[in-house]
PDB file of C-alpha atoms in Angstrom:
ATOM      1  CA  MET A 164       0.777 -29.025 -26.523  1.00  0.00           C
ATOM      2  CA  ALA A 165      -2.154 -30.096 -24.344  1.00  0.00           C
ATOM      3  CA  PRO A 166      -5.531 -30.248 -26.151  1.00  0.00           C
ATOM      4  CA  SER A 167      -6.889 -27.316 -24.091  1.00  0.00           C
ATOM      5  CA  ALA A 168      -3.875 -25.067 -24.589  1.00  0.00           C
ATOM      6  CA  VAL A 169      -4.082 -21.925 -26.738  1.00  0.00           C
ATOM      7  CA  SER A 170      -1.671 -21.691 -29.632  1.00  0.00           C
ATOM      8  CA  VAL A 171       0.889 -18.925 -29.251  1.00  0.00           C
ATOM      9  CA  ASP A 172      -0.099 -17.749 -32.732  1.00  0.00           C
ATOM     10  CA  ASP A 173      -3.651 -17.097 -31.471  1.00  0.00           C
ATOM     11  CA  LEU A 174      -2.526 -14.713 -28.745  1.00  0.00           C
ATOM     12  CA  PRO A 175      -2.150 -10.915 -29.082  1.00  0.00           C
ATOM     13  CA  ARG A 176       1.486 -10.256 -29.989  1.00  0.00           C
ATOM     14  CA  THR A 177       2.027  -6.811 -28.476  1.00  0.00           C
ATOM     15  CA  ALA A 178       1.517  -5.221 -25.070  1.00  0.00           C
ATOM     16  CA  SER A 179      -0.767  -2.684 -26.745  1.00  0.00           C
ATOM     17  CA  ALA A 180      -3.001  -5.452 -28.117  1.00  0.00           C
ATOM     18  CA  VAL A 181      -3.131  -7.207 -24.764  1.00  0.00           C
ATOM     19  CA  THR A 182      -3.998  -3.968 -22.968  1.00  0.00           C
ATOM     20  CA  LYS A 183      -6.768  -3.178 -25.462  1.00  0.00           C
ATOM     21  CA  ALA A 184      -8.223  -6.677 -25.106  1.00  0.00           C
ATOM     22  CA  ASN A 185      -8.147  -6.429 -21.318  1.00  0.00           C
ATOM     23  CA  THR A 186      -9.777  -2.993 -21.386  1.00  0.00           C
ATOM     24  CA  ASN A 187     -12.600  -4.165 -23.636  1.00  0.00           C
ATOM     25  CA  SER A 188     -13.311  -7.191 -21.413  1.00  0.00           C
ATOM     26  CA  LYS A 189     -13.589  -5.028 -18.277  1.00  0.00           C
ATOM     27  CA  GLN A 190     -15.720  -2.164 -19.572  1.00  0.00           C
ATOM     28  CA  ASP A 191     -18.458  -0.812 -17.290  1.00  0.00           C
ATOM     29  CA  LYS A 192     -16.921  -2.404 -14.204  1.00  0.00           C
ATOM     30  CA  THR A 193     -15.161  -0.828 -11.270  1.00  0.00           C
ATOM     31  CA  PRO A 194     -11.609  -2.106 -10.639  1.00  0.00           C
ATOM     32  CA  LEU A 195     -12.896  -4.121  -7.673  1.00  0.00           C
ATOM     33  CA  GLN A 196     -15.674  -5.652  -9.755  1.00  0.00           C
ATOM     34  CA  ALA A 197     -13.182  -6.432 -12.512  1.00  0.00           C
ATOM     35  CA  ALA A 198     -10.982  -8.285 -10.023  1.00  0.00           C
ATOM     36  CA  CYS A 199     -13.870 -10.499  -8.872  1.00  0.00           C
ATOM     37  CA  GLN A 200     -15.069 -13.503 -10.852  1.00  0.00           C
ATOM     38  CA  GLY A 201     -18.590 -13.996  -9.558  1.00  0.00           C
ATOM     39  CA  VAL A 202     -19.976 -12.152  -6.543  1.00  0.00           C
ATOM     40  CA  CYS A 203     -18.123  -8.906  -5.845  1.00  0.00           C
ATOM     41  CA  LEU A 204     -16.378  -8.173  -2.574  1.00  0.00           C
ATOM     42  CA  PRO A 205     -18.264  -5.532  -0.555  1.00  0.00           C
ATOM     43  CA  GLY A 206     -17.191  -1.905  -0.400  1.00  0.00           C
ATOM     44  CA  ILE A 207     -15.251  -0.239   2.398  1.00  0.00           C
ATOM     45  CA  PRO A 208     -17.318  -0.353   5.631  1.00  0.00           C
ATOM     46  CA  TYR A 209     -18.602   2.910   7.095  1.00  0.00           C
ATOM     47  CA  PHE A 210     -20.564   3.454  10.317  1.00  0.00           C
ATOM     48  CA  SER A 211     -23.117   6.176  11.035  1.00  0.00           C
ATOM     49  CA  ASP A 212     -22.085   6.073  14.698  1.00  0.00           C
ATOM     50  CA  MET A 213     -18.879   8.140  14.952  1.00  0.00           C
ATOM     51  CA  GLU A 214     -17.438   6.171  17.868  1.00  0.00           C
ATOM     52  CA  LYS A 215     -17.935   2.890  16.004  1.00  0.00           C
ATOM     53  CA  GLN A 216     -16.312   4.397  12.931  1.00  0.00           C
ATOM     54  CA  ARG A 217     -13.372   5.691  14.974  1.00  0.00           C
ATOM     55  CA  HIS A 218     -12.844   2.346  16.705  1.00  0.00           C
ATOM     56  CA  PHE A 219     -13.015   0.518  13.374  1.00  0.00           C
ATOM     57  CA  LEU A 220     -10.355   2.800  11.899  1.00  0.00           C
ATOM     58  CA  LEU A 221      -8.090   2.631  14.953  1.00  0.00           C
ATOM     59  CA  SER A 222      -8.375  -1.157  15.037  1.00  0.00           C
ATOM     60  CA  HIS A 223      -7.229  -1.335  11.426  1.00  0.00           C
ATOM     61  CA  MET A 224      -4.430   1.106  12.226  1.00  0.00           C
ATOM     62  CA  ALA A 225      -3.233  -1.058  15.119  1.00  0.00           C
ATOM     63  CA  GLY A 226      -3.569  -4.120  12.897  1.00  0.00           C
ATOM     64  CA  ALA A 227      -1.355  -2.437  10.308  1.00  0.00           C
ATOM     65  CA  PHE A 228       1.350  -1.999  12.933  1.00  0.00           C
ATOM     66  CA  ARG A 229       1.071  -5.692  13.815  1.00  0.00           C
ATOM     67  CA  VAL A 230       1.470  -6.605  10.140  1.00  0.00           C
ATOM     68  CA  PHE A 231       4.503  -4.314   9.879  1.00  0.00           C
ATOM     69  CA  SER A 232       5.996  -6.012  12.922  1.00  0.00           C
ATOM     70  CA  ARG A 233       5.537  -9.475  11.443  1.00  0.00           C
ATOM     71  CA  LYS A 234       7.204  -8.300   8.237  1.00  0.00           C
ATOM     72  CA  GLY A 235      10.208  -6.937  10.138  1.00  0.00           C
ATOM     73  CA  PHE A 236       9.721  -3.200   9.644  1.00  0.00           C
ATOM     74  CA  THR A 237      10.642  -2.227  13.235  1.00  0.00           C
ATOM     75  CA  GLU A 238      13.787  -0.232  14.019  1.00  0.00           C
ATOM     76  CA  GLY A 239      14.174   1.202  17.532  1.00  0.00           C
ATOM     77  CA  LEU A 240      12.075   4.349  17.995  1.00  0.00           C
ATOM     78  CA  SER A 241      11.670   4.864  14.249  1.00  0.00           C
ATOM     79  CA  GLY A 242       8.492   4.403  12.252  1.00  0.00           C
ATOM     80  CA  HIS A 243       4.990   5.772  12.446  1.00  0.00           C
ATOM     81  CA  ILE A 244       1.542   5.595  10.937  1.00  0.00           C
ATOM     82  CA  SER A 245      -0.895   8.499  11.045  1.00  0.00           C
ATOM     83  CA  LEU A 246      -4.656   8.351  10.604  1.00  0.00           C
ATOM     84  CA  ARG A 247      -6.890  11.377  10.105  1.00  0.00           C
ATOM     85  CA  ASP A 248      -9.721  11.478  12.636  1.00  0.00           C
ATOM     86  CA  PRO A 249     -13.098  10.802  10.977  1.00  0.00           C
ATOM     87  CA  GLU A 250     -14.769  13.679  12.857  1.00  0.00           C
ATOM     88  CA  PHE A 251     -12.075  16.371  13.082  1.00  0.00           C
ATOM     89  CA  ASP A 252     -10.198  16.955   9.818  1.00  0.00           C
ATOM     90  CA  ASP A 253      -7.399  18.903  11.503  1.00  0.00           C
ATOM     91  CA  ARG A 254      -6.516  16.094  13.905  1.00  0.00           C
ATOM     92  CA  PHE A 255      -4.828  12.765  13.355  1.00  0.00           C
ATOM     93  CA  TRP A 256      -3.975   9.660  15.354  1.00  0.00           C
ATOM     94  CA  THR A 257      -0.452   8.331  15.637  1.00  0.00           C
ATOM     95  CA  ASN A 258       1.467   5.728  17.631  1.00  0.00           C
ATOM     96  CA  PRO A 259       3.146   6.303  20.993  1.00  0.00           C
ATOM     97  CA  LEU A 260       6.924   6.519  21.074  1.00  0.00           C
ATOM     98  CA  ALA A 261       8.927   3.473  22.204  1.00  0.00           C
ATOM     99  CA  VAL A 262       6.174   0.855  21.943  1.00  0.00           C
ATOM    100  CA  HIS A 263       6.937  -2.114  19.685  1.00  0.00           C
ATOM    101  CA  PHE A 264       4.701  -2.320  16.623  1.00  0.00           C
ATOM    102  CA  GLY A 265       3.819  -5.889  17.550  1.00  0.00           C
ATOM    103  CA  LEU A 266       2.309  -4.782  20.878  1.00  0.00           C
ATOM    104  CA  LEU A 267       0.194  -1.856  19.732  1.00  0.00           C
ATOM    105  CA  LYS A 268      -3.569  -1.781  20.282  1.00  0.00           C
ATOM    106  CA  ALA A 269      -6.290   0.633  19.161  1.00  0.00           C
ATOM    107  CA  SER A 270      -6.394   2.158  22.660  1.00  0.00           C
ATOM    108  CA  ASP A 271      -2.660   2.992  22.551  1.00  0.00           C
ATOM    109  CA  MET A 272      -2.980   5.631  19.827  1.00  0.00           C
ATOM    110  CA  ILE A 273      -2.572   9.367  20.451  1.00  0.00           C
ATOM    111  CA  LEU A 274      -4.758  12.082  18.907  1.00  0.00           C
ATOM    112  CA  VAL A 275      -2.918  15.305  18.022  1.00  0.00           C
ATOM    113  CA  ASP A 276      -3.863  18.459  16.126  1.00  0.00           C
ATOM    114  CA  TYR A 277      -1.803  20.244  13.478  1.00  0.00           C
ATOM    115  CA  GLU A 278      -0.070  22.277  16.171  1.00  0.00           C
ATOM    116  CA  GLY A 279       1.102  19.179  18.004  1.00  0.00           C
ATOM    117  CA  ASN A 280      -1.320  19.491  20.908  1.00  0.00           C
ATOM    118  CA  VAL A 281      -2.583  16.214  22.337  1.00  0.00           C
ATOM    119  CA  LYS A 282      -6.375  16.138  21.990  1.00  0.00           C
ATOM    120  CA  GLY A 283      -7.241  12.642  23.117  1.00  0.00           C
ATOM    121  CA  GLY A 284      -6.372   9.004  23.261  1.00  0.00           C
ATOM    122  CA  ASN A 285      -3.324   7.714  25.121  1.00  0.00           C
ATOM    123  CA  THR A 286      -1.670  10.517  27.102  1.00  0.00           C
ATOM    124  CA  ALA A 287       0.746   8.274  29.005  1.00  0.00           C
ATOM    125  CA  ARG A 288       3.359   8.319  26.234  1.00  0.00           C
ATOM    126  CA  PRO A 289       4.652  10.988  23.825  1.00  0.00           C
ATOM    127  CA  ALA A 290       4.280  10.844  20.063  1.00  0.00           C
ATOM    128  CA  ASN A 291       7.337  10.786  17.798  1.00  0.00           C
ATOM    129  CA  ALA A 292       8.387  14.433  17.202  1.00  0.00           C
ATOM    130  CA  ALA A 293       9.933  13.793  13.783  1.00  0.00           C
ATOM    131  CA  GLY A 294       6.947  11.681  12.824  1.00  0.00           C
ATOM    132  CA  PHE A 295       4.562  14.466  13.837  1.00  0.00           C
ATOM    133  CA  LEU A 296       6.317  16.982  11.562  1.00  0.00           C
ATOM    134  CA  ILE A 297       6.266  14.609   8.587  1.00  0.00           C
ATOM    135  CA  HIS A 298       2.664  13.497   8.985  1.00  0.00           C
ATOM    136  CA  SER A 299       1.183  16.879   9.881  1.00  0.00           C
ATOM    137  CA  ALA A 300       2.763  18.402   6.743  1.00  0.00           C
ATOM    138  CA  VAL A 301       1.397  15.598   4.547  1.00  0.00           C
ATOM    139  CA  HIS A 302      -2.111  15.785   6.021  1.00  0.00           C
ATOM    140  CA  LYS A 303      -2.182  19.581   5.668  1.00  0.00           C
ATOM    141  CA  ALA A 304      -1.043  19.477   2.056  1.00  0.00           C
ATOM    142  CA  ARG A 305      -3.260  16.571   0.991  1.00  0.00           C
ATOM    143  CA  PRO A 306      -6.889  16.628   2.234  1.00  0.00           C
ATOM    144  CA  ASP A 307      -7.444  13.381   0.314  1.00  0.00           C
ATOM    145  CA  VAL A 308      -4.841  11.577   2.430  1.00  0.00           C
ATOM    146  CA  HIS A 309      -6.439   9.907   5.438  1.00  0.00           C
ATOM    147  CA  ALA A 310      -3.431   7.807   6.414  1.00  0.00           C
ATOM    148  CA  ALA A 311       0.324   7.817   5.935  1.00  0.00           C
ATOM    149  CA  CYS A 312       2.976   5.191   6.741  1.00  0.00           C
ATOM    150  CA  HIS A 313       6.723   5.528   7.237  1.00  0.00           C
ATOM    151  CA  THR A 314       9.233   3.063   8.670  1.00  0.00           C
ATOM    152  CA  HIS A 315      12.935   2.336   8.299  1.00  0.00           C
ATOM    153  CA  SER A 316      12.423  -1.004   6.559  1.00  0.00           C
ATOM    154  CA  LYS A 317      15.475  -2.804   5.186  1.00  0.00           C
ATOM    155  CA  TYR A 318      14.987  -2.776   1.430  1.00  0.00           C
ATOM    156  CA  GLY A 319      13.444   0.680   1.396  1.00  0.00           C
ATOM    157  CA  LYS A 320      16.533   2.015   3.143  1.00  0.00           C
ATOM    158  CA  ALA A 321      18.823   0.196   0.735  1.00  0.00           C
ATOM    159  CA  TRP A 322      17.071   1.489  -2.402  1.00  0.00           C
ATOM    160  CA  SER A 323      16.827   5.009  -0.943  1.00  0.00           C
ATOM    161  CA  ALA A 324      20.632   5.226  -1.166  1.00  0.00           C
ATOM    162  CA  PHE A 325      20.226   5.596  -4.955  1.00  0.00           C
ATOM    163  CA  SER A 326      17.701   8.451  -4.711  1.00  0.00           C
ATOM    164  CA  ARG A 327      15.886   7.035  -7.752  1.00  0.00           C
ATOM    165  CA  LYS A 328      12.348   5.972  -8.554  1.00  0.00           C
ATOM    166  CA  LEU A 329      11.505   2.300  -8.765  1.00  0.00           C
ATOM    167  CA  GLU A 330      11.473   1.108 -12.361  1.00  0.00           C
ATOM    168  CA  MET A 331       8.472  -0.501 -14.055  1.00  0.00           C
ATOM    169  CA  LEU A 332       9.954  -3.999 -13.911  1.00  0.00           C
ATOM    170  CA  ASN A 333       6.827  -6.029 -13.127  1.00  0.00           C
ATOM    171  CA  GLN A 334       3.079  -5.839 -12.599  1.00  0.00           C
ATOM    172  CA  ASP A 335       3.206  -4.991  -8.891  1.00  0.00           C
ATOM    173  CA  VAL A 336       5.408  -1.929  -9.191  1.00  0.00           C
ATOM    174  CA  THR A 337       3.007  -0.391 -11.725  1.00  0.00           C
ATOM    175  CA  TYR A 338       0.876   0.497  -8.701  1.00  0.00           C
ATOM    176  CA  PHE A 339       3.406   3.349  -8.403  1.00  0.00           C
ATOM    177  CA  TYR A 340       3.263   4.373 -12.058  1.00  0.00           C
ATOM    178  CA  GLY A 341       3.808   7.977 -13.112  1.00  0.00           C
ATOM    179  CA  ASP A 342       2.947  10.705 -10.602  1.00  0.00           C
ATOM    180  CA  ALA A 343       1.949   8.075  -8.040  1.00  0.00           C
ATOM    181  CA  GLN A 344       5.655   7.730  -7.199  1.00  0.00           C
ATOM    182  CA  ALA A 345       7.984  10.484  -6.024  1.00  0.00           C
ATOM    183  CA  VAL A 346      11.515  10.920  -4.719  1.00  0.00           C
ATOM    184  CA  TYR A 347      12.586  13.283  -1.949  1.00  0.00           C
ATOM    185  CA  ASN A 348      16.148  14.167  -2.920  1.00  0.00           C
ATOM    186  CA  GLU A 349      17.201  15.961   0.273  1.00  0.00           C
ATOM    187  CA  PHE A 350      18.538  14.553   3.515  1.00  0.00           C
ATOM    188  CA  GLY A 351      19.368  16.717   6.500  1.00  0.00           C
ATOM    189  CA  GLY A 352      19.183  14.151   9.293  1.00  0.00           C
ATOM    190  CA  VAL A 353      16.225  13.521  11.574  1.00  0.00           C
ATOM    191  CA  VAL A 354      13.238  15.722  10.666  1.00  0.00           C
ATOM    192  CA  PHE A 355      13.037  18.201  13.540  1.00  0.00           C
ATOM    193  CA  ASN A 356      11.844  21.359  11.776  1.00  0.00           C
ATOM    194  CA  GLU A 357       8.592  22.331  10.099  1.00  0.00           C
ATOM    195  CA  ALA A 358      10.254  23.519   6.869  1.00  0.00           C
ATOM    196  CA  GLU A 359      11.674  20.058   6.236  1.00  0.00           C
ATOM    197  CA  GLY A 360       8.238  18.514   6.678  1.00  0.00           C
ATOM    198  CA  LYS A 361       6.747  20.991   4.198  1.00  0.00           C
ATOM    199  CA  ARG A 362       9.441  20.259   1.597  1.00  0.00           C
ATOM    200  CA  LEU A 363       8.804  16.558   1.990  1.00  0.00           C
ATOM    201  CA  ALA A 364       5.041  17.004   1.501  1.00  0.00           C
ATOM    202  CA  ALA A 365       5.672  19.180  -1.560  1.00  0.00           C
ATOM    203  CA  ALA A 366       7.901  16.492  -3.076  1.00  0.00           C
ATOM    204  CA  LEU A 367       5.111  13.936  -2.697  1.00  0.00           C
ATOM    205  CA  GLY A 368       2.936  16.145  -4.880  1.00  0.00           C
ATOM    206  CA  PRO A 369      -0.848  16.153  -5.337  1.00  0.00           C
ATOM    207  CA  LYS A 370      -1.032  12.612  -6.761  1.00  0.00           C
ATOM    208  CA  GLY A 371       1.754  10.800  -4.954  1.00  0.00           C
ATOM    209  CA  LYS A 372       1.013   7.461  -3.312  1.00  0.00           C
ATOM    210  CA  GLY A 373       4.556   6.381  -2.487  1.00  0.00           C
ATOM    211  CA  MET A 374       7.826   8.218  -2.055  1.00  0.00           C
ATOM    212  CA  ILE A 375      11.499   7.269  -1.784  1.00  0.00           C
ATOM    213  CA  LEU A 376      13.155   9.403   0.914  1.00  0.00           C
ATOM    214  CA  ARG A 377      16.848   9.678   0.054  1.00  0.00           C
ATOM    215  CA  ASN A 378      19.120   7.948   2.614  1.00  0.00           C
ATOM    216  CA  HIS A 379      16.055   7.424   4.791  1.00  0.00           C
ATOM    217  CA  GLY A 380      13.357   5.012   3.656  1.00  0.00           C
ATOM    218  CA  LEU A 381       9.815   4.962   2.305  1.00  0.00           C
ATOM    219  CA  LEU A 382       6.569   6.882   2.785  1.00  0.00           C
ATOM    220  CA  THR A 383       3.157   5.828   1.484  1.00  0.00           C
ATOM    221  CA  VAL A 384      -0.270   7.434   1.756  1.00  0.00           C
ATOM    222  CA  GLY A 385      -3.860   6.422   1.131  1.00  0.00           C
ATOM    223  CA  GLY A 386      -7.533   7.188   1.504  1.00  0.00           C
ATOM    224  CA  THR A 387      -7.689   4.469   4.181  1.00  0.00           C
ATOM    225  CA  VAL A 388      -5.061   3.159   6.555  1.00  0.00           C
ATOM    226  CA  ASP A 389      -5.484  -0.191   4.794  1.00  0.00           C
ATOM    227  CA  GLU A 390      -4.535   1.355   1.446  1.00  0.00           C
ATOM    228  CA  ALA A 391      -1.528   3.200   2.856  1.00  0.00           C
ATOM    229  CA  ALA A 392      -0.329   0.101   4.729  1.00  0.00           C
ATOM    230  CA  TYR A 393      -0.745  -2.209   1.752  1.00  0.00           C
ATOM    231  CA  LEU A 394       1.110   0.219  -0.500  1.00  0.00           C
ATOM    232  CA  TYR A 395       3.914   0.328   2.058  1.00  0.00           C
ATOM    233  CA  THR A 396       4.314  -3.451   2.145  1.00  0.00           C
ATOM    234  CA  LEU A 397       4.175  -3.461  -1.663  1.00  0.00           C
ATOM    235  CA  MET A 398       6.731  -0.677  -2.073  1.00  0.00           C
ATOM    236  CA  GLU A 399       9.118  -2.378   0.335  1.00  0.00           C
ATOM    237  CA  ARG A 400       8.856  -5.637  -1.640  1.00  0.00           C
ATOM    238  CA  CYS A 401       9.324  -3.715  -4.892  1.00  0.00           C
ATOM    239  CA  CYS A 402      12.543  -2.241  -3.502  1.00  0.00           C
ATOM    240  CA  GLU A 403      13.738  -5.764  -2.730  1.00  0.00           C
ATOM    241  CA  VAL A 404      12.920  -6.926  -6.268  1.00  0.00           C
ATOM    242  CA  GLN A 405      14.575  -3.837  -7.785  1.00  0.00           C
ATOM    243  CA  LEU A 406      17.781  -4.570  -5.861  1.00  0.00           C
ATOM    244  CA  LEU A 407      17.734  -8.200  -7.040  1.00  0.00           C
ATOM    245  CA  ALA A 408      17.212  -7.030 -10.626  1.00  0.00           C
ATOM    246  CA  GLU A 409      20.072  -4.532 -10.293  1.00  0.00           C
ATOM    247  CA  ALA A 410      22.391  -7.311  -9.099  1.00  0.00           C
ATOM    248  CA  ALA A 411      21.436  -9.510 -12.059  1.00  0.00           C
ATOM    249  CA  ALA A 412      21.804  -6.609 -14.500  1.00  0.00           C
ATOM    250  CA  ALA A 413      25.287  -5.912 -13.126  1.00  0.00           C
ATOM    251  CA  ASN A 414      26.234  -9.395 -14.354  1.00  0.00           C
ATOM    252  CA  GLY A 415      25.115  -8.591 -17.872  1.00  0.00           C
ATOM    253  CA  LEU A 416      21.460  -9.612 -17.925  1.00  0.00           C
ATOM    254  CA  PRO A 417      19.381  -6.923 -19.687  1.00  0.00           C
ATOM    255  CA  LYS A 418      16.206  -5.653 -18.017  1.00  0.00           C
ATOM    256  CA  VAL A 419      12.900  -5.802 -19.872  1.00  0.00           C
ATOM    257  CA  TYR A 420      10.481  -3.083 -18.756  1.00  0.00           C
ATOM    258  CA  VAL A 421       6.689  -3.065 -18.693  1.00  0.00           C
ATOM    259  CA  GLU A 422       5.579  -1.043 -21.690  1.00  0.00           C
ATOM    260  CA  GLU A 423       4.099   2.397 -21.034  1.00  0.00           C
ATOM    261  CA  GLU A 424       0.530   1.619 -22.095  1.00  0.00           C
ATOM    262  CA  ALA A 425       0.428  -1.618 -20.104  1.00  0.00           C
ATOM    263  CA  ALA A 426       1.870   0.094 -17.006  1.00  0.00           C
ATOM    264  CA  LYS A 427      -0.693   2.899 -17.236  1.00  0.00           C
ATOM    265  CA  TYR A 428      -3.593   0.459 -17.696  1.00  0.00           C
ATOM    266  CA  THR A 429      -2.511  -1.716 -14.774  1.00  0.00           C
ATOM    267  CA  PHE A 430      -2.125   1.315 -12.528  1.00  0.00           C
ATOM    268  CA  GLU A 431      -5.592   2.561 -13.398  1.00  0.00           C
ATOM    269  CA  MET A 432      -7.118  -0.850 -12.678  1.00  0.00           C
ATOM    270  CA  ALA A 433      -5.182  -1.307  -9.425  1.00  0.00           C
ATOM    271  CA  SER A 434      -5.271   2.138  -7.824  1.00  0.00           C
ATOM    272  CA  ASP A 435      -8.964   2.177  -6.907  1.00  0.00           C
ATOM    273  CA  PRO A 436      -9.455   2.851  -3.132  1.00  0.00           C
ATOM    274  CA  GLU A 437     -11.750  -0.137  -2.658  1.00  0.00           C
ATOM    275  CA  ALA A 438      -9.394  -2.508  -4.460  1.00  0.00           C
ATOM    276  CA  LEU A 439      -6.422  -1.271  -2.421  1.00  0.00           C
ATOM    277  CA  TYR A 440      -8.430  -1.592   0.797  1.00  0.00           C
ATOM    278  CA  TRP A 441      -9.066  -5.246  -0.035  1.00  0.00           C
ATOM    279  CA  GLU A 442      -5.444  -5.873  -0.974  1.00  0.00           C
ATOM    280  CA  PHE A 443      -4.560  -5.420   2.703  1.00  0.00           C
ATOM    281  CA  GLN A 444      -7.314  -7.584   4.197  1.00  0.00           C
ATOM    282  CA  PRO A 445      -5.546 -10.975   3.856  1.00  0.00           C
ATOM    283  CA  ASP A 446      -2.594  -9.736   5.958  1.00  0.00           C
ATOM    284  CA  LEU A 447      -4.963  -8.095   8.439  1.00  0.00           C
ATOM    285  CA  ASP A 448      -7.121 -11.213   8.731  1.00  0.00           C
ATOM    286  CA  TYR A 449      -4.022 -13.329   9.321  1.00  0.00           C
ATOM    287  CA  GLU A 450      -2.888 -10.981  12.085  1.00  0.00           C
ATOM    288  CA  MET A 451      -6.384 -11.074  13.592  1.00  0.00           C
ATOM    289  CA  GLU A 452      -6.216 -14.867  13.737  1.00  0.00           C
ATOM    290  CA  MET A 453      -2.651 -15.023  15.074  1.00  0.00           C
ATOM    291  CA  SER A 454      -3.236 -12.423  17.815  1.00  0.00           C
ATOM    292  CA  ASN A 455      -6.825 -13.453  18.612  1.00  0.00           C
ATOM    293  CA  GLY A 456      -7.860  -9.878  17.831  1.00  0.00           C
ATOM    294  CA  ALA A 457      -5.706  -8.391  20.593  1.00  0.00           C
ATOM    295  CA  PHE A 458      -4.964  -5.226  18.591  1.00  0.00           C
ATOM    296  CA  CYS A 459      -8.650  -4.235  18.506  1.00  0.00           C
ATOM    297  CA  LYS A 460      -8.757  -3.484  22.250  1.00  0.00           C
TER     298      LYS A 460
END
């Protein structure tokens, strides 16, 4: 043992003890402050000028599409992100149909109301009809949801075939602990009716952050488009890890789950809107550098 190492006998021996020790060390701090050693990262930016605020949000929305493209979440006409307008609560922005995620810019987005009427933005292309029904139902049911993401990503589709929640197998998946994760157990083909959209929103529930859509894929939501997009990339990776764990378990290796108290604590420390906003910034900054900020136009 190296001279600076801590003896195993000196460490807390149970998940409960570890969780209690962590909680005591982070008292009186927000989750973002707790994550920072030294100066704290700033809060989510807001602008008093509505047009500046709108452009900021749409730029991050377009950046999220670019990140999704780089991660391989594209599939033909499928996939959409919605973003509630900062001025009009009953309107949201979404992507034009048949434009590759990797080409989208802030100026490409379409503004629609809850009835499907185009109210602004890019009028040269239609929005995705199935996407509109899904997102309008979610935004109506959840005033706290400012953005929602859905694509037909590979591992999300694979895990959706089991119509089961992700298991608490590691730290990252605890971001979807408890009511933060839901499963939509119906599948009737492409969503082309309002009733289906309403059932989907109801399945998400009042606290849902991520949902497995049976035989379909994943849906995530957030208070910012950054939060919703980060949770999507995380849920997709968690589906990949779950499938790897299932393959190993099929060969006789037993799974060891995160204990309930530790999962709950980690979720509470990780689910803060500011912390989740910052979780997405490294991917967004990378895309900004690689595209020379093209998506902000």
